[in-house]
Amino acid sequence: MCIRERTLSHQAITQEPKQITNTENKIQEAFLAAKLESIAGHYEKAFKILDSLSREHRNRSTIYYEIATLHLEQKNYTAAMEKLDKALALENNNFWYLEKMAMVQTELKALDKAIDCYLSMISLKPKSSKYYDEAADLYLLSNKHNEAIVLLQKKEAQNGFSESNSTKIFDVAMDIQQYDVAAGEIEKFLQKKQPKLQHLKMGVHLYKKTGNSQRVKELQEKIFALDPNDVEVMLDKMEKENGKIDETSFLISLTKANASSLLLISGSVTISISGVPALL
């Protein structure tokens, strides 16, 4: 290569970054101008600026994203979706485009498409817990409880145990009578040295459903040790074999447990439980 050719080649290389910088500056200036117009409420002018920019730079995904954002300010979700489609066609793994599209599809009630967006986001950022929850909630709205459970289990495998996540799995499993799954979750709490009262009661509820009377008894004893005045446990203790309550025996038992909470009024019995009177 001659000296002149090398010089021209060098000039082309050194000029190219400047051209890119100038283009980017013009695009950013246009974004700012459109934003200022939208803040002032001049949406027609804002759209005109961005539409002109999109015709000049058809392969710039950020332009379509900005137009979509402008449509969202006006709650025009269909138009926003169309622009986001164009942005994602150019950058299909852009996390922020996917997040915006998930929101738009949710607003349009296209829950399956919104879920797909969240799943793509999870694959890009598997440690981002909130997106598992967003997708799981949409699964539940779509009556896809099994898919919700699987996703929440995946969240735990990826991010570790959390009380809220395990409780959510338990609740969903109970709703669809997957008692083995529910048991797996509640036992994580019950095996702790000092289980919480609420978890003991959740366990009682589950094991009554499954007919595990021995486990129910064990948990009720722990509940009674924590709260001797627990009415539900006391009622269970006073149940007859036919399932009816011996009210006289129950009242006597309750009176002994907390005599100050029992008031006799004109022959009626009022029991105050947690400060709230209930007439029997």
PDB file of C-alpha atoms in Angstrom, residues 26-237:
ATOM      1  CA  LYS A  26     -28.114  14.401  17.402  1.00  0.00           C
ATOM      2  CA  ILE A  27     -30.289  11.490  18.517  1.00  0.00           C
ATOM      3  CA  GLN A  28     -29.902  12.414  22.191  1.00  0.00           C
ATOM      4  CA  GLU A  29     -30.697  16.044  21.411  1.00  0.00           C
ATOM      5  CA  ALA A  30     -33.840  14.927  19.603  1.00  0.00           C
ATOM      6  CA  PHE A  31     -34.828  12.729  22.571  1.00  0.00           C
ATOM      7  CA  LEU A  32     -34.397  15.710  24.903  1.00  0.00           C
ATOM      8  CA  ALA A  33     -36.394  17.999  22.643  1.00  0.00           C
ATOM      9  CA  ALA A  34     -39.220  15.436  22.416  1.00  0.00           C
ATOM     10  CA  LYS A  35     -39.181  14.995  26.179  1.00  0.00           C
ATOM     11  CA  LEU A  36     -39.443  18.711  26.793  1.00  0.00           C
ATOM     12  CA  GLU A  37     -42.382  18.921  24.391  1.00  0.00           C
ATOM     13  CA  SER A  38     -44.162  16.045  26.127  1.00  0.00           C
ATOM     14  CA  ILE A  39     -43.598  17.623  29.547  1.00  0.00           C
ATOM     15  CA  ALA A  40     -45.183  20.788  28.195  1.00  0.00           C
ATOM     16  CA  GLY A  41     -48.109  18.701  26.943  1.00  0.00           C
ATOM     17  CA  HIS A  42     -47.211  19.183  23.282  1.00  0.00           C
ATOM     18  CA  TYR A  43     -47.474  15.518  22.326  1.00  0.00           C
ATOM     19  CA  GLU A  44     -48.051  16.169  18.643  1.00  0.00           C
ATOM     20  CA  LYS A  45     -44.745  18.028  18.407  1.00  0.00           C
ATOM     21  CA  ALA A  46     -42.980  15.316  20.434  1.00  0.00           C
ATOM     22  CA  PHE A  47     -44.241  12.569  18.136  1.00  0.00           C
ATOM     23  CA  LYS A  48     -43.241  14.605  15.071  1.00  0.00           C
ATOM     24  CA  ILE A  49     -39.656  14.873  16.341  1.00  0.00           C
ATOM     25  CA  LEU A  50     -39.366  11.161  17.086  1.00  0.00           C
ATOM     26  CA  ASP A  51     -41.160   9.997  13.935  1.00  0.00           C
ATOM     27  CA  SER A  52     -38.776  12.062  11.832  1.00  0.00           C
ATOM     28  CA  LEU A  53     -35.868  10.542  13.716  1.00  0.00           C
ATOM     29  CA  SER A  54     -37.161   6.983  13.161  1.00  0.00           C
ATOM     30  CA  ARG A  55     -37.383   7.540   9.395  1.00  0.00           C
ATOM     31  CA  GLU A  56     -33.823   8.795   9.345  1.00  0.00           C
ATOM     32  CA  HIS A  57     -32.443   5.988  11.566  1.00  0.00           C
ATOM     33  CA  ARG A  58     -34.625   2.940  10.959  1.00  0.00           C
ATOM     34  CA  ASN A  59     -32.272   0.516  12.695  1.00  0.00           C
ATOM     35  CA  ARG A  60     -32.054   2.370  16.012  1.00  0.00           C
ATOM     36  CA  SER A  61     -34.077   0.422  18.574  1.00  0.00           C
ATOM     37  CA  THR A  62     -33.837   3.206  21.143  1.00  0.00           C
ATOM     38  CA  ILE A  63     -35.916   5.496  18.944  1.00  0.00           C
ATOM     39  CA  TYR A  64     -38.808   3.031  18.813  1.00  0.00           C
ATOM     40  CA  TYR A  65     -38.502   2.569  22.578  1.00  0.00           C
ATOM     41  CA  GLU A  66     -38.773   6.323  23.142  1.00  0.00           C
ATOM     42  CA  ILE A  67     -41.831   6.535  20.886  1.00  0.00           C
ATOM     43  CA  ALA A  68     -43.386   3.634  22.815  1.00  0.00           C
ATOM     44  CA  THR A  69     -42.710   5.443  26.095  1.00  0.00           C
ATOM     45  CA  LEU A  70     -44.462   8.502  24.703  1.00  0.00           C
ATOM     46  CA  HIS A  71     -47.495   6.408  23.762  1.00  0.00           C
ATOM     47  CA  LEU A  72     -47.551   4.972  27.283  1.00  0.00           C
ATOM     48  CA  GLU A  73     -47.747   8.453  28.751  1.00  0.00           C
ATOM     49  CA  GLN A  74     -51.049   8.722  26.886  1.00  0.00           C
ATOM     50  CA  LYS A  75     -52.062   5.179  27.865  1.00  0.00           C
ATOM     51  CA  ASN A  76     -52.159   4.153  24.206  1.00  0.00           C
ATOM     52  CA  TYR A  77     -51.058   0.577  24.890  1.00  0.00           C
ATOM     53  CA  THR A  78     -51.677  -0.819  21.410  1.00  0.00           C
ATOM     54  CA  ALA A  79     -49.495   1.815  19.751  1.00  0.00           C
ATOM     55  CA  ALA A  80     -46.844   1.320  22.436  1.00  0.00           C
ATOM     56  CA  MET A  81     -46.846  -2.423  21.791  1.00  0.00           C
ATOM     57  CA  GLU A  82     -46.314  -1.900  18.057  1.00  0.00           C
ATOM     58  CA  LYS A  83     -43.255   0.298  18.656  1.00  0.00           C
ATOM     59  CA  LEU A  84     -41.857  -2.061  21.264  1.00  0.00           C
ATOM     60  CA  ASP A  85     -42.238  -4.887  18.752  1.00  0.00           C
ATOM     61  CA  LYS A  86     -39.966  -2.953  16.413  1.00  0.00           C
ATOM     62  CA  ALA A  87     -37.464  -2.247  19.171  1.00  0.00           C
ATOM     63  CA  LEU A  88     -37.367  -5.922  20.196  1.00  0.00           C
ATOM     64  CA  ALA A  89     -37.012  -7.018  16.577  1.00  0.00           C
ATOM     65  CA  LEU A  90     -33.720  -5.148  16.609  1.00  0.00           C
ATOM     66  CA  GLU A  91     -32.688  -6.113  20.165  1.00  0.00           C
ATOM     67  CA  ASN A  92     -34.667  -9.131  21.307  1.00  0.00           C
ATOM     68  CA  ASN A  93     -32.690  -9.597  24.530  1.00  0.00           C
ATOM     69  CA  ASN A  94     -32.868  -6.022  25.761  1.00  0.00           C
ATOM     70  CA  PHE A  95     -33.982  -6.356  29.371  1.00  0.00           C
ATOM     71  CA  TRP A  96     -35.638  -2.929  29.593  1.00  0.00           C
ATOM     72  CA  TYR A  97     -37.585  -3.393  26.363  1.00  0.00           C
ATOM     73  CA  LEU A  98     -38.860  -6.727  27.655  1.00  0.00           C
ATOM     74  CA  GLU A  99     -39.874  -5.192  30.979  1.00  0.00           C
ATOM     75  CA  LYS A 100     -41.827  -2.442  29.245  1.00  0.00           C
ATOM     76  CA  MET A 101     -43.453  -4.955  26.894  1.00  0.00           C
ATOM     77  CA  ALA A 102     -44.479  -7.169  29.831  1.00  0.00           C
ATOM     78  CA  MET A 103     -46.242  -4.200  31.391  1.00  0.00           C
ATOM     79  CA  VAL A 104     -47.965  -3.288  28.125  1.00  0.00           C
ATOM     80  CA  GLN A 105     -49.125  -6.851  27.446  1.00  0.00           C
ATOM     81  CA  THR A 106     -50.480  -7.072  30.978  1.00  0.00           C
ATOM     82  CA  GLU A 107     -52.496  -3.902  30.407  1.00  0.00           C
ATOM     83  CA  LEU A 108     -53.798  -5.395  27.153  1.00  0.00           C
ATOM     84  CA  LYS A 109     -54.783  -8.593  29.049  1.00  0.00           C
ATOM     85  CA  ALA A 110     -52.428 -10.624  26.855  1.00  0.00           C
ATOM     86  CA  LEU A 111     -51.191 -12.528  29.897  1.00  0.00           C
ATOM     87  CA  ASP A 112     -49.413 -15.351  28.042  1.00  0.00           C
ATOM     88  CA  LYS A 113     -47.331 -12.816  26.101  1.00  0.00           C
ATOM     89  CA  ALA A 114     -46.577 -10.897  29.285  1.00  0.00           C
ATOM     90  CA  ILE A 115     -45.459 -14.124  30.963  1.00  0.00           C
ATOM     91  CA  ASP A 116     -43.162 -14.886  28.012  1.00  0.00           C
ATOM     92  CA  CYS A 117     -41.533 -11.489  28.498  1.00  0.00           C
ATOM     93  CA  TYR A 118     -40.963 -12.137  32.200  1.00  0.00           C
ATOM     94  CA  LEU A 119     -39.523 -15.582  31.484  1.00  0.00           C
ATOM     95  CA  SER A 120     -37.092 -14.026  28.998  1.00  0.00           C
ATOM     96  CA  MET A 121     -36.121 -11.484  31.651  1.00  0.00           C
ATOM     97  CA  ILE A 122     -35.578 -14.250  34.195  1.00  0.00           C
ATOM     98  CA  SER A 123     -33.268 -16.053  31.773  1.00  0.00           C
ATOM     99  CA  LEU A 124     -31.267 -12.830  31.437  1.00  0.00           C
ATOM    100  CA  LYS A 125     -31.238 -12.029  35.170  1.00  0.00           C
ATOM    101  CA  PRO A 126     -32.001 -15.232  37.109  1.00  0.00           C
ATOM    102  CA  LYS A 127     -31.264 -13.563  40.458  1.00  0.00           C
ATOM    103  CA  SER A 128     -33.949 -10.884  40.020  1.00  0.00           C
ATOM    104  CA  SER A 129     -36.594 -12.220  42.395  1.00  0.00           C
ATOM    105  CA  LYS A 130     -39.394  -9.774  41.579  1.00  0.00           C
ATOM    106  CA  TYR A 131     -39.822 -11.056  38.020  1.00  0.00           C
ATOM    107  CA  TYR A 132     -40.494 -14.601  39.229  1.00  0.00           C
ATOM    108  CA  ASP A 133     -43.280 -13.165  41.373  1.00  0.00           C
ATOM    109  CA  GLU A 134     -44.692 -11.074  38.521  1.00  0.00           C
ATOM    110  CA  ALA A 135     -44.833 -14.108  36.224  1.00  0.00           C
ATOM    111  CA  ALA A 136     -46.235 -16.352  38.974  1.00  0.00           C
ATOM    112  CA  ASP A 137     -49.026 -13.851  39.660  1.00  0.00           C
ATOM    113  CA  LEU A 138     -49.935 -13.826  35.970  1.00  0.00           C
ATOM    114  CA  TYR A 139     -49.942 -17.636  35.920  1.00  0.00           C
ATOM    115  CA  LEU A 140     -52.415 -17.560  38.809  1.00  0.00           C
ATOM    116  CA  LEU A 141     -54.598 -15.008  37.001  1.00  0.00           C
ATOM    117  CA  SER A 142     -54.539 -17.390  34.027  1.00  0.00           C
ATOM    118  CA  ASN A 143     -55.573 -20.270  36.322  1.00  0.00           C
ATOM    119  CA  LYS A 144     -52.226 -22.004  35.722  1.00  0.00           C
ATOM    120  CA  HIS A 145     -51.447 -22.925  39.313  1.00  0.00           C
ATOM    121  CA  ASN A 146     -49.026 -25.749  38.530  1.00  0.00           C
ATOM    122  CA  GLU A 147     -46.898 -23.449  36.379  1.00  0.00           C
ATOM    123  CA  ALA A 148     -46.873 -20.887  39.183  1.00  0.00           C
ATOM    124  CA  ILE A 149     -45.642 -23.485  41.678  1.00  0.00           C
ATOM    125  CA  VAL A 150     -42.882 -24.690  39.364  1.00  0.00           C
ATOM    126  CA  LEU A 151     -41.705 -21.122  38.768  1.00  0.00           C
ATOM    127  CA  LEU A 152     -41.698 -20.260  42.475  1.00  0.00           C
ATOM    128  CA  GLN A 153     -39.745 -23.436  43.186  1.00  0.00           C
ATOM    129  CA  LYS A 154     -37.262 -22.365  40.513  1.00  0.00           C
ATOM    130  CA  LYS A 155     -36.996 -19.000  42.264  1.00  0.00           C
ATOM    131  CA  GLU A 156     -36.064 -20.735  45.518  1.00  0.00           C
ATOM    132  CA  ALA A 157     -33.527 -22.958  43.775  1.00  0.00           C
ATOM    133  CA  GLN A 158     -31.930 -19.886  42.226  1.00  0.00           C
ATOM    134  CA  ASN A 159     -32.156 -17.402  45.082  1.00  0.00           C
ATOM    135  CA  GLY A 160     -32.463 -19.518  48.222  1.00  0.00           C
ATOM    136  CA  PHE A 161     -35.213 -20.008  50.784  1.00  0.00           C
ATOM    137  CA  SER A 162     -37.497 -17.131  51.757  1.00  0.00           C
ATOM    138  CA  GLU A 163     -40.495 -17.232  54.068  1.00  0.00           C
ATOM    139  CA  SER A 164     -42.727 -15.268  51.699  1.00  0.00           C
ATOM    140  CA  ASN A 165     -41.931 -17.478  48.703  1.00  0.00           C
ATOM    141  CA  SER A 166     -42.443 -20.725  50.621  1.00  0.00           C
ATOM    142  CA  THR A 167     -45.727 -19.422  52.062  1.00  0.00           C
ATOM    143  CA  LYS A 168     -46.912 -18.517  48.576  1.00  0.00           C
ATOM    144  CA  ILE A 169     -46.125 -22.014  47.289  1.00  0.00           C
ATOM    145  CA  PHE A 170     -48.004 -23.455  50.273  1.00  0.00           C
ATOM    146  CA  ASP A 171     -51.082 -21.302  49.604  1.00  0.00           C
ATOM    147  CA  VAL A 172     -51.183 -22.123  45.886  1.00  0.00           C
ATOM    148  CA  ALA A 173     -50.696 -25.841  46.560  1.00  0.00           C
ATOM    149  CA  MET A 174     -53.517 -25.808  49.103  1.00  0.00           C
ATOM    150  CA  ASP A 175     -55.804 -24.099  46.588  1.00  0.00           C
ATOM    151  CA  ILE A 176     -55.369 -26.939  44.090  1.00  0.00           C
ATOM    152  CA  GLN A 177     -55.186 -29.669  46.742  1.00  0.00           C
ATOM    153  CA  GLN A 178     -51.557 -30.578  46.069  1.00  0.00           C
ATOM    154  CA  TYR A 179     -51.125 -31.496  49.707  1.00  0.00           C
ATOM    155  CA  ASP A 180     -47.776 -33.209  49.237  1.00  0.00           C
ATOM    156  CA  VAL A 181     -46.305 -29.976  47.882  1.00  0.00           C
ATOM    157  CA  ALA A 182     -47.958 -27.978  50.672  1.00  0.00           C
ATOM    158  CA  ALA A 183     -46.541 -30.386  53.264  1.00  0.00           C
ATOM    159  CA  GLY A 184     -43.054 -29.991  51.841  1.00  0.00           C
ATOM    160  CA  GLU A 185     -43.285 -26.242  52.308  1.00  0.00           C
ATOM    161  CA  ILE A 186     -44.905 -26.106  55.742  1.00  0.00           C
ATOM    162  CA  GLU A 187     -42.481 -28.636  57.170  1.00  0.00           C
ATOM    163  CA  LYS A 188     -39.648 -26.216  56.376  1.00  0.00           C
ATOM    164  CA  PHE A 189     -41.191 -23.980  59.032  1.00  0.00           C
ATOM    165  CA  LEU A 190     -42.336 -26.673  61.437  1.00  0.00           C
ATOM    166  CA  GLN A 191     -38.918 -28.300  61.666  1.00  0.00           C
ATOM    167  CA  LYS A 192     -37.441 -25.125  63.121  1.00  0.00           C
ATOM    168  CA  LYS A 193     -36.579 -25.114  66.814  1.00  0.00           C
ATOM    169  CA  GLN A 194     -39.354 -22.621  67.611  1.00  0.00           C
ATOM    170  CA  PRO A 195     -42.001 -22.564  64.874  1.00  0.00           C
ATOM    171  CA  LYS A 196     -44.235 -19.505  64.672  1.00  0.00           C
ATOM    172  CA  LEU A 197     -47.832 -19.791  65.815  1.00  0.00           C
ATOM    173  CA  GLN A 198     -49.145 -18.970  62.339  1.00  0.00           C
ATOM    174  CA  HIS A 199     -47.104 -21.809  60.802  1.00  0.00           C
ATOM    175  CA  LEU A 200     -48.332 -24.279  63.413  1.00  0.00           C
ATOM    176  CA  LYS A 201     -51.901 -23.328  62.550  1.00  0.00           C
ATOM    177  CA  MET A 202     -51.190 -23.658  58.826  1.00  0.00           C
ATOM    178  CA  GLY A 203     -49.856 -27.141  59.544  1.00  0.00           C
ATOM    179  CA  VAL A 204     -52.991 -28.080  61.496  1.00  0.00           C
ATOM    180  CA  HIS A 205     -55.148 -26.881  58.608  1.00  0.00           C
ATOM    181  CA  LEU A 206     -53.166 -28.963  56.116  1.00  0.00           C
ATOM    182  CA  TYR A 207     -53.009 -32.161  58.148  1.00  0.00           C
ATOM    183  CA  LYS A 208     -56.707 -32.021  58.920  1.00  0.00           C
ATOM    184  CA  LYS A 209     -57.235 -32.051  55.159  1.00  0.00           C
ATOM    185  CA  THR A 210     -54.986 -35.073  54.716  1.00  0.00           C
ATOM    186  CA  GLY A 211     -56.404 -36.906  57.729  1.00  0.00           C
ATOM    187  CA  ASN A 212     -53.093 -37.040  59.593  1.00  0.00           C
ATOM    188  CA  SER A 213     -54.625 -36.873  63.079  1.00  0.00           C
ATOM    189  CA  GLN A 214     -51.344 -37.686  64.833  1.00  0.00           C
ATOM    190  CA  ARG A 215     -49.603 -34.704  63.241  1.00  0.00           C
ATOM    191  CA  VAL A 216     -52.606 -32.493  64.021  1.00  0.00           C
ATOM    192  CA  LYS A 217     -52.401 -33.510  67.679  1.00  0.00           C
ATOM    193  CA  GLU A 218     -48.664 -32.812  67.840  1.00  0.00           C
ATOM    194  CA  LEU A 219     -49.086 -29.355  66.351  1.00  0.00           C
ATOM    195  CA  GLN A 220     -52.092 -28.489  68.491  1.00  0.00           C
ATOM    196  CA  GLU A 221     -50.110 -29.324  71.597  1.00  0.00           C
ATOM    197  CA  LYS A 222     -47.437 -26.875  70.481  1.00  0.00           C
ATOM    198  CA  ILE A 223     -50.090 -24.251  69.778  1.00  0.00           C
ATOM    199  CA  PHE A 224     -51.630 -24.790  73.198  1.00  0.00           C
ATOM    200  CA  ALA A 225     -48.195 -24.431  74.817  1.00  0.00           C
ATOM    201  CA  LEU A 226     -47.731 -21.072  73.077  1.00  0.00           C
ATOM    202  CA  ASP A 227     -51.305 -19.874  73.533  1.00  0.00           C
ATOM    203  CA  PRO A 228     -53.422 -21.732  76.143  1.00  0.00           C
ATOM    204  CA  ASN A 229     -56.436 -19.572  75.205  1.00  0.00           C
ATOM    205  CA  ASP A 230     -56.424 -20.517  71.528  1.00  0.00           C
ATOM    206  CA  VAL A 231     -60.131 -21.038  70.812  1.00  0.00           C
ATOM    207  CA  GLU A 232     -59.705 -23.259  67.769  1.00  0.00           C
ATOM    208  CA  VAL A 233     -57.593 -25.754  69.683  1.00  0.00           C
ATOM    209  CA  MET A 234     -59.990 -25.678  72.621  1.00  0.00           C
ATOM    210  CA  LEU A 235     -62.938 -26.338  70.326  1.00  0.00           C
ATOM    211  CA  ASP A 236     -61.125 -29.272  68.755  1.00  0.00           C
ATOM    212  CA  LYS A 237     -60.352 -30.675  72.171  1.00  0.00           C
TER     213      LYS A 237
END
